C-alpha cells in the first residue's frame, strides 16, 4: 500500500481528482436544490474553501514535501533557464570559468603536492628527508652512511628509501636520448609498494659495493617506446652511461617514480651511483652528501615526534663522527615542501594560483549574482503572486537557491571538464629546461571532486543569496500594487545591492591587475640583474660524455678533440668545458675548505661549492678576473693543484691580503690560488653574493661536462655543426639542445614567468568579467530609467547631458571599486613575497597602470548604455511609460 | 440564503473532526462528499465540515493507518475515492469517543454543578 507515498506526482493527481469529484457532486446537489449552473458552481467552490490551500495542506501531511518541493523547484528552475538561454549560457560560462579555474588548481595541487607519486602506497605518511648544516641556509643531501645509520636506528618510521634523480644518455642503435632516472636504495620498490609488472625489483644487497650490481628497472613507457613492449625484455642488457646493465624488471604502467617535475624512465640501485653521479664512489664517504631520501612514518606518528627522533640520531652521529658531522642535522619535510625536487618551488606558485582562482570565482559569482538580480526584477510579480497565494518565505528562498544550484551544478560539470583537459597544462607555464620536458600531471580524483563540490555549494549560496534575500523581503501588498502601476519602484535597496556587486567585481579585478603589474615589474627587474657573465654570444650544451669511452683517458681525449674541433668552427671565438653551466638544476660539487691562517668559528664548517672548468672558461663566459690568471692547458693532472676563487671567498678567508699564491684545502688536498674571479650568479639570479671557487677540470676530472661556446654565429646553424662534430667523434652520442646563456637566464626566472602568464591570463579574464558586470548594470539602469531620461529630455536636457549622466554614474561606481580594491591591495600584495624582486608591494606604477586599465574598461563598458540613453526618444518613452 | 447558513454554522471544535470522520465511517465506507454530507445531516445541519480541512484530515488519518482508501467506480460518472475504517481506526475511535465523553461530562459538570456544597 505504501508504494503510493513514494509517488508524489500520482498522489497529487489523485488528490486533485478527489477534489474535483467533490466539487462536482456539491454542484449537482446545489443545482438540484434549484440553483443556476453558475451559482451552483460558485456555491460549491465557496463551500469547499480555498482549493489550492487544501491541496497544499494535504500534501504537507505526506512528510515528503521537501522532496516534492525540490522536484518542483528543479523543474521550475530548468524551465526558467530554458526560457532565457542567453542568460543561462552567460551565467554557466562565467561560473564554469570561476569553478573551472579552482578545479584546475585543485587538481594541480593534488597531483603535484599532495599525491604526487601515482601508485605509491601511503603518501599521506611519506616525508622528505634532508640534511642541515649550521651556518648554511638551505637543506642539502645526506651521506649514504648517515642514511644507513638513520634507517637502522629509527623506530618511528616503517620505511625509508633513497631516490636521487640523475640523467643518462640511452643509446639504442644509432640514436642517443637523454632520460631522467633515479638512483635508489635496494628496498625502493618494496617500501613504496610498487610491484614491477615484469621481472623483479631490487634484491637486498644490490645497493652495496662499487659498481657491483649493474641492474636496471625500466619504466613501462620506456619499455613500450624504446623496446616496443618486448615481452622477453627481462635479462637483456642495455648500456647506460657506458656501463652494460641487465634489465631485471619493468615498472607497472602509470608509475613515474618519486620526483616532482619529471617522469622517471629507469631506476638503478645505489651501488651504481658512481656511474651516474659525479664525484666517484661515495657509499662509504660520510662527507659526500648526495642522498635524497624519503621516510614513511608509522601510523599515528606526528612529524614532531619523528623529527625529535631523527634529530637525536643526527646528534649522536655528530658526536661519533665530529670531523664530518659537526654541526649537522637532519630534517623531515612534508612532501609538498620537498627541498630537492620541484615541489618546494611550485608551492608558492600554486598558492598564488589558488588565491587568484578564488578571486576569479568571486568575480564570476558577483557577475552571475548580478544577472540573477536583474532577472529577479522581472520575476517580482511572479514572486509576489506566489507569496500572496500562501507560498512561505522559506519556500521562495529555496526556489532561488535551487536555481543557483542548477547553475552551479551545470558549471561544475563544465569545470571538471576544464580541470581534466587542463590537467597537463601546468607544465606549459614553465619553460623547458635542459631539453627535458617537465612532467607535472594534475590529478582529478575524489578529493578534487569533493573540493569542487564544496566550491559549487559555496557559489550556490553566494548566488542564491542576493535574489533570495530580495525575494524574502517582498511586501506582498506593496509589490502587487506597484506591479499593477507598472512602476519599477522600491529600487533603492536593489540598486545598492547591484552597485555593491559591481564594486566587488571592480575591486577584485583591480587587485588582480595590481598583482599582475607587480609581478611583471619584478620579472623585468630580474631580467635586468647582471649575472656576472656575458649572456650575449655565449652558448651552452651539455653532453653525457661518459658514453664516449669507458675509461677516463678516452674521455679526456674526447674532450680535447671536441674542444679542438669546436674552436675550429667558423664564428667560434672560444670554447671551454665545465662540469656545470650556471643557473642549472644540477648541484655543484662542494667541499669543506680550510685555509692557512683562517680559524673557523666553533661548530661551523663552511661548505663551499665549486665548478670544474677547462682552460678558456673565464674568457668564454666573459667572467673577468680581478687578479691572477685563468687555468691553462698546462694545469693538468701532472702539475701542481691550482684554484681560482671568487671575490667573496677571497675577502672572507684572506681579508684584504692578496690571495694569489695562498693555499686552500679542498677535499683534503692543498691547492694554490692562481686567480680571483669577479662574483657571478651560480645557482639562481636572485642569490646574494656567495663564496665560490673553480678548479681545473683536468685535475678534478668529471666525465660528464657542459660545452660552453663564445660565438656570434646563429644558434641553429651552430647547433647543427656541433651535433655533427660530436657525431663524428662518437656516433652514439648526441648533445643536449644548444641554448644561449640569455635563454638560460630567462629559464632561471621560470616561477616569475609562470606567475606572469597566469596572472595576466586570469587578470584579463577578471577584467573582462568586470566589464560585463558593469555593462549589465548600466544597461539595466538605463532601460529602467527610460522614463526619467525621457522626462529630463522633455524638460530640456541635451543629449550630451544624458550621456554624461550615465557615464558619470558608471565611472563613479568603478572609482569606488578601485578605491576598495586599492585598500585591499595594499594589505595583500606583500603576500606575493618571493615573486616580488626589488619591487615595493605598493609600487605606484603598478597601481597607476591598474587604475588606468580599470578606468578605460569602465568607460568602454558604460559607453554603449550611455549612447542608448542619449538616443532615447522622449515622446515614445514617456508614452510607453504610462 | 446560503450566506445565512454560512453564518449560523457552528465551527467544528478543534480536534473533533477526527472523531466525526471515524464515527461516520463506523457506519460504513463513504467517499469524501458523502462523508461531509452525512456529518451535516446527522448533526441536524448544525455541524458543517469545512471541506477545505476535510481532505487534509482524511489524508492525515489515512497516513496514520486508521482509515483506508480505495478507488471505486460510481454508477454514473467519475470514480470515487471511498474511505473505510481499519481495525486500528476502530480502536482509535473508541479512544476518541471515551475522550469526548469525558470532556463533555466535564464541561456539563462545570455548566450545571450537581453538588450543593458550593451553596453558601
XYZ file of N, CA, C and O in Angstrom, chain A residues 376-484:
436
model
N 15.566 38.883 -11.300
C 14.618 38.785 -10.200
C 13.659 39.971 -10.225
O 12.560 39.891 -9.706
N 14.040 41.093 -10.869
C 13.096 42.198 -11.021
C 11.930 41.736 -11.877
O 10.787 41.947 -11.556
N 12.320 41.106 -12.972
C 11.309 40.631 -13.898
C 10.381 39.621 -13.240
O 9.269 39.399 -13.682
N 10.878 38.993 -12.166
C 10.086 37.927 -11.570
C 9.413 38.358 -10.285
O 8.856 37.551 -9.572
N 9.523 39.666 -10.002
C 8.923 40.108 -8.754
C 7.429 39.862 -8.748
O 6.852 39.516 -7.727
N 6.832 40.046 -9.898
C 5.396 39.831 -9.961
C 5.088 38.378 -9.606
O 4.259 38.102 -8.748
N 5.799 37.494 -10.257
C 5.597 36.060 -10.001
C 5.768 35.752 -8.510
O 4.946 35.075 -7.894
N 6.836 36.297 -7.952
C 7.129 36.043 -6.547
C 6.013 36.595 -5.654
O 5.572 35.946 -4.711
N 5.568 37.816 -5.974
C 4.526 38.435 -5.158
C 3.265 37.598 -5.213
O 2.625 37.342 -4.186
N 2.919 37.161 -6.413
C 1.706 36.372 -6.562
C 1.817 35.085 -5.761
O 0.900 34.705 -5.027
N 2.985 34.460 -5.873
C 3.135 33.206 -5.136
C 3.057 33.443 -3.641
O 2.494 32.641 -2.903
N 3.677 34.564 -3.192
C 3.636 34.869 -1.767
C 2.193 35.107 -1.351
O 1.753 34.640 -0.303
N 1.428 35.826 -2.200
C 0.032 36.117 -1.884
C -0.773 34.819 -1.806
O -1.711 34.696 -1.027
N -0.418 33.851 -2.612
C -1.137 32.582 -2.633
C -0.713 31.680 -1.494
O -1.126 30.543 -1.411
N 0.186 32.174 -0.677
C 0.492 31.421 0.517
C 1.787 30.645 0.495
O 2.032 29.835 1.362
N 2.607 30.875 -0.528
C 3.900 30.200 -0.521
C 4.730 30.831 0.582
O 4.788 32.058 0.706
N 5.348 30.001 1.406
C 6.113 30.515 2.529
C 7.364 31.221 2.041
O 7.833 30.995 0.931
N 7.885 32.056 2.894
C 9.106 32.785 2.565
C 10.261 31.810 2.325
O 11.025 31.940 1.396
N 10.292 30.805 3.213
C 11.354 29.807 3.096
C 11.257 29.069 1.768
O 12.266 28.752 1.130
N 10.001 28.884 1.329
C 9.762 28.167 0.091
C 10.343 28.967 -1.082
O 11.015 28.427 -1.952
N 10.125 30.271 -1.088
C 10.650 31.128 -2.163
C 12.176 31.132 -2.140
O 12.838 31.039 -3.164
N 12.701 31.202 -0.910
C 14.160 31.166 -0.748
C 14.728 29.897 -1.365
O 15.708 29.919 -2.105
N 14.029 28.797 -1.025
C 14.518 27.511 -1.522
C 14.488 27.462 -3.037
O 15.373 26.913 -3.671
N 13.453 28.093 -3.604
C 13.370 28.091 -5.064
C 14.561 28.820 -5.673
O 15.186 28.360 -6.624
N 14.887 29.967 -5.070
C 16.039 30.741 -5.555
C 17.325 29.928 -5.461
O 18.136 29.893 -6.373
N 17.498 29.288 -4.308
C 18.710 28.507 -4.105
C 18.781 27.359 -5.089
O 19.853 27.016 -5.581
N 17.598 26.771 -5.382
C 17.593 25.661 -6.323
C 18.086 26.127 -7.678
O 18.875 25.436 -8.337
N 17.638 27.330 -8.089
C 18.104 27.830 -9.378
C 19.616 28.040 -9.373
O 20.315 27.690 -10.310
N 20.113 28.617 -8.242
C 21.560 28.793 -8.105
C 22.260 27.451 -8.206
O 23.298 27.311 -8.861
N 21.640 26.432 -7.565
C 22.244 25.103 -7.546
C 22.315 24.525 -8.955
O 23.313 23.909 -9.332
N 21.251 24.741 -9.741
C 21.260 24.227 -11.114
C 22.414 24.855 -11.889
O 23.205 24.162 -12.542
N 22.514 26.189 -11.775
C 23.589 26.891 -12.494
C 24.948 26.376 -12.043
O 25.807 26.024 -12.847
N 25.148 26.314 -10.725
C 26.437 25.882 -10.205
C 26.710 24.430 -10.590
O 27.842 24.061 -10.893
N 25.636 23.618 -10.588
C 25.800 22.211 -10.959
C 26.250 22.070 -12.395
O 27.214 21.361 -12.691
N 25.557 22.768 -13.301
C 25.941 22.732 -14.714
C 27.390 23.195 -14.855
O 28.198 22.580 -15.546
N 27.694 24.307 -14.143
C 29.035 24.873 -14.251
C 30.088 23.923 -13.709
O 31.166 23.801 -14.280
N 29.765 23.188 -12.614
C 30.819 22.315 -12.090
C 31.070 21.154 -13.023
O 32.199 20.668 -13.106
N 30.029 20.731 -13.743
C 30.259 19.728 -14.779
C 31.281 20.245 -15.771
O 32.278 19.590 -16.056
N 31.028 21.464 -16.262
C 31.963 22.082 -17.198
C 33.328 22.270 -16.564
O 34.364 22.048 -17.197
N 33.311 22.640 -15.284
C 34.572 22.919 -14.591
C 35.437 21.675 -14.512
O 36.651 21.735 -14.696
N 34.781 20.524 -14.257
C 35.570 19.289 -14.164
C 36.176 18.952 -15.520
O 37.306 18.459 -15.598
N 35.417 19.235 -16.572
C 35.976 19.022 -17.911
C 37.191 19.923 -18.109
O 38.239 19.479 -18.582
N 37.034 21.187 -17.710
C 38.156 22.125 -17.813
C 39.362 21.576 -17.058
O 40.488 21.535 -17.572
N 39.104 21.124 -15.811
C 40.201 20.618 -14.990
C 40.838 19.394 -15.637
O 42.057 19.235 -15.650
N 39.987 18.540 -16.209
C 40.506 17.311 -16.794
C 41.358 17.623 -18.032
O 42.447 17.101 -18.206
N 40.814 18.537 -18.864
C 41.553 18.889 -20.074
C 42.859 19.615 -19.759
O 43.832 19.477 -20.475
N 42.818 20.394 -18.695
C 43.993 21.226 -18.423
C 44.903 20.577 -17.396
O 45.756 21.219 -16.830
N 44.710 19.258 -17.132
C 45.498 18.667 -16.071
C 46.984 18.605 -16.428
O 47.835 18.472 -15.576
N 47.271 18.704 -17.707
C 48.683 18.725 -18.090
C 49.145 20.131 -18.439
O 50.216 20.327 -18.968
N 48.295 21.127 -18.142
C 48.597 22.495 -18.586
C 49.581 23.198 -17.676
O 50.270 24.116 -18.098
N 49.676 22.729 -16.453
C 50.564 23.401 -15.507
C 51.966 23.487 -16.085
O 52.667 24.477 -15.965
N 52.342 22.412 -16.742
C 53.695 22.324 -17.268
C 53.930 23.395 -18.344
O 55.048 23.841 -18.563
N 52.850 23.841 -18.999
C 53.000 24.839 -20.056
C 53.460 26.175 -19.502
O 54.025 26.994 -20.220
N 53.189 26.380 -18.213
C 53.586 27.648 -17.617
C 55.103 27.711 -17.465
O 55.685 28.767 -17.361
N 55.724 26.538 -17.449
C 57.150 26.520 -17.181
C 57.940 26.225 -18.442
O 57.618 25.305 -19.172
N 58.970 27.032 -18.676
C 59.785 26.774 -19.856
C 60.555 25.464 -19.676
O 60.889 25.084 -18.553
N 60.784 24.766 -20.749
C 61.545 23.522 -20.678
C 62.963 23.840 -20.223
O 63.490 24.897 -20.522
N 63.546 22.948 -19.470
C 64.930 23.188 -19.109
C 65.738 21.957 -19.469
O 65.264 20.840 -19.369
N 66.962 22.199 -19.923
C 67.898 21.138 -20.291
C 67.284 20.163 -21.279
O 67.640 19.003 -21.329
N 66.355 20.619 -22.077
C 65.829 19.783 -23.144
C 64.888 18.693 -22.696
O 64.379 17.943 -23.500
N 64.645 18.609 -21.387
C 63.731 17.581 -20.902
C 62.447 18.269 -20.489
O 62.466 19.212 -19.716
N 61.333 17.801 -21.040
C 60.056 18.420 -20.706
C 59.689 18.072 -19.278
O 59.864 16.947 -18.837
N 59.181 19.051 -18.574
C 58.759 18.772 -17.205
C 57.494 17.927 -17.233
O 56.747 17.931 -18.195
N 57.283 17.214 -16.148
C 56.119 16.339 -16.041
C 55.386 16.703 -14.765
O 55.835 16.378 -13.669
N 54.277 17.448 -14.920
C 53.530 17.879 -13.746
C 52.050 17.585 -13.954
O 51.267 18.468 -14.232
N 51.690 16.311 -13.878
C 50.301 15.970 -14.178
C 49.379 16.377 -13.034
O 49.709 16.198 -11.876
N 48.227 16.938 -13.385
C 47.211 17.171 -12.374
C 46.496 15.861 -12.106
O 46.649 14.891 -12.843
N 45.740 15.826 -11.044
C 45.063 14.582 -10.691
C 43.618 14.938 -10.388
O 43.356 15.769 -9.542
N 42.685 14.361 -11.136
C 41.272 14.614 -10.837
C 40.742 13.388 -10.122
O 40.333 12.427 -10.738
N 40.830 13.383 -8.789
C 40.354 12.230 -8.032
C 39.194 12.659 -7.142
O 38.692 13.773 -7.258
N 38.786 11.772 -6.234
C 37.590 12.083 -5.448
C 37.801 13.292 -4.568
O 36.889 14.041 -4.279
N 39.060 13.528 -4.153
C 39.294 14.697 -3.300
C 39.112 15.981 -4.087
O 38.603 16.978 -3.582
N 39.526 15.945 -5.357
C 39.311 17.111 -6.217
C 37.818 17.302 -6.461
O 37.301 18.414 -6.396
N 37.126 16.182 -6.697
C 35.678 16.252 -6.898
C 35.006 16.855 -5.681
O 34.135 17.716 -5.784
N 35.445 16.401 -4.495
C 34.843 16.903 -3.263
C 35.101 18.399 -3.128
O 34.195 19.175 -2.804
N 36.336 18.795 -3.384
C 36.667 20.213 -3.265
C 35.844 21.021 -4.259
O 35.345 22.108 -3.957
N 35.685 20.464 -5.455
C 34.929 21.133 -6.497
C 33.475 21.272 -6.074
O 32.852 22.331 -6.252
N 32.931 20.197 -5.466
C 31.556 20.243 -4.998
C 31.405 21.317 -3.928
O 30.428 22.073 -3.912
N 32.395 21.398 -3.036
C 32.345 22.406 -1.977
C 32.320 23.805 -2.590
O 31.548 24.671 -2.164
N 33.150 24.004 -3.609
C 33.182 25.310 -4.272
C 31.831 25.608 -4.896
O 31.326 26.737 -4.823
N 31.201 24.576 -5.488
C 29.902 24.782 -6.117
C 28.850 25.170 -5.089
O 28.055 26.084 -5.322
N 28.859 24.471 -3.953
C 27.886 24.784 -2.913
C 28.105 26.217 -2.429
O 27.174 27.007 -2.278
N 29.380 26.543 -2.258
C 29.746 27.892 -1.834
C 29.210 28.918 -2.827
O 28.578 29.906 -2.443
N 29.418 28.645 -4.121
C 28.953 29.636 -5.096
C 27.426 29.641 -5.186
O 26.834 30.684 -5.411
N 26.797 28.458 -4.975
C 25.340 28.417 -4.971
C 24.787 29.341 -3.901
O 23.881 30.124 -4.126
N 25.399 29.227 -2.714
C 24.927 30.056 -1.618
C 25.106 31.526 -1.963
O 24.218 32.343 -1.761
N 26.280 31.852 -2.505
C 26.538 33.238 -2.897
C 25.496 33.704 -3.910
O 24.944 34.790 -3.798
N 25.253 32.832 -4.904
C 24.358 33.186 -5.990
C 22.933 33.347 -5.516
O 22.245 34.285 -5.882
N 22.509 32.358 -4.692
C 21.129 32.356 -4.253
C 20.878 33.503 -3.297
O 19.769 34.005 -3.182
N 21.921 33.899 -2.614
C 21.795 34.851 -1.520
C 21.103 36.146 -1.914
O 20.110 36.533 -1.326
N 21.633 36.796 -2.942
C 21.137 38.134 -3.253
C 19.666 38.133 -3.666
O 18.852 38.777 -3.008
N 19.339 37.387 -4.715
C 17.928 37.398 -5.120
C 17.038 36.856 -4.008
O 15.936 37.337 -3.816
N 17.539 35.900 -3.257
C 16.707 35.267 -2.246
C 16.378 36.256 -1.145
O 15.235 36.368 -0.713
N 17.368 36.995 -0.712
C 17.130 37.966 0.338
C 16.143 39.006 -0.167
O 15.218 39.409 0.527
N 16.327 39.396 -1.416
C 15.394 40.339 -2.031
C 13.991 39.782 -1.987
O 13.058 40.448 -1.583
N 13.881 38.518 -2.443
C 12.564 37.912 -2.560
C 11.921 37.817 -1.197
O 10.726 38.049 -1.041
N 12.715 37.491 -0.197
C 12.134 37.272 1.112
C 11.668 38.592 1.712
O 10.912 38.618 2.655
N 12.148 39.690 1.129
C 11.743 40.973 1.662
C 10.453 41.488 1.007
O 10.001 42.570 1.301
N 9.945 40.660 0.096
C 8.794 41.123 -0.672
C 7.621 41.493 0.236
O 7.202 40.710 1.089
N 7.159 42.686 0.078
C 5.954 43.101 0.776
C 4.816 42.888 -0.213
O 4.681 43.619 -1.187
N 4.029 41.839 0.071
C 3.082 41.377 -0.930
C 2.186 42.495 -1.459
O 2.128 42.761 -2.653
N 1.544 43.175 -0.536
C 0.570 44.171 -0.961
C 1.239 45.260 -1.790
O 0.801 45.582 -2.900
N 2.333 45.788 -1.259
C 3.017 46.879 -1.937
C 3.501 46.439 -3.311
O 3.325 47.143 -4.313
N 4.078 45.238 -3.347
C 4.642 44.760 -4.603
C 3.557 44.588 -5.654
O 3.713 45.000 -6.800
N 2.459 44.031 -5.233
C 1.383 43.803 -6.190
C 0.858 45.125 -6.735
O 0.643 45.296 -7.912
N 0.686 46.054 -5.812
C 0.177 47.354 -6.212
C 1.133 47.986 -7.209
O 0.747 48.502 -8.245
N 2.405 47.945 -6.858
C 3.390 48.575 -7.722
C 3.452 47.916 -9.083
O 3.569 48.569 -10.096
N 3.370 46.604 -9.040
C 3.432 45.896 -10.310
C 2.290 46.344 -11.203
O 2.428 46.496 -12.395
N 1.145 46.531 -10.554
C -0.008 46.890 -11.347
C 0.167 48.280 -11.925
O -0.247 48.563 -13.039
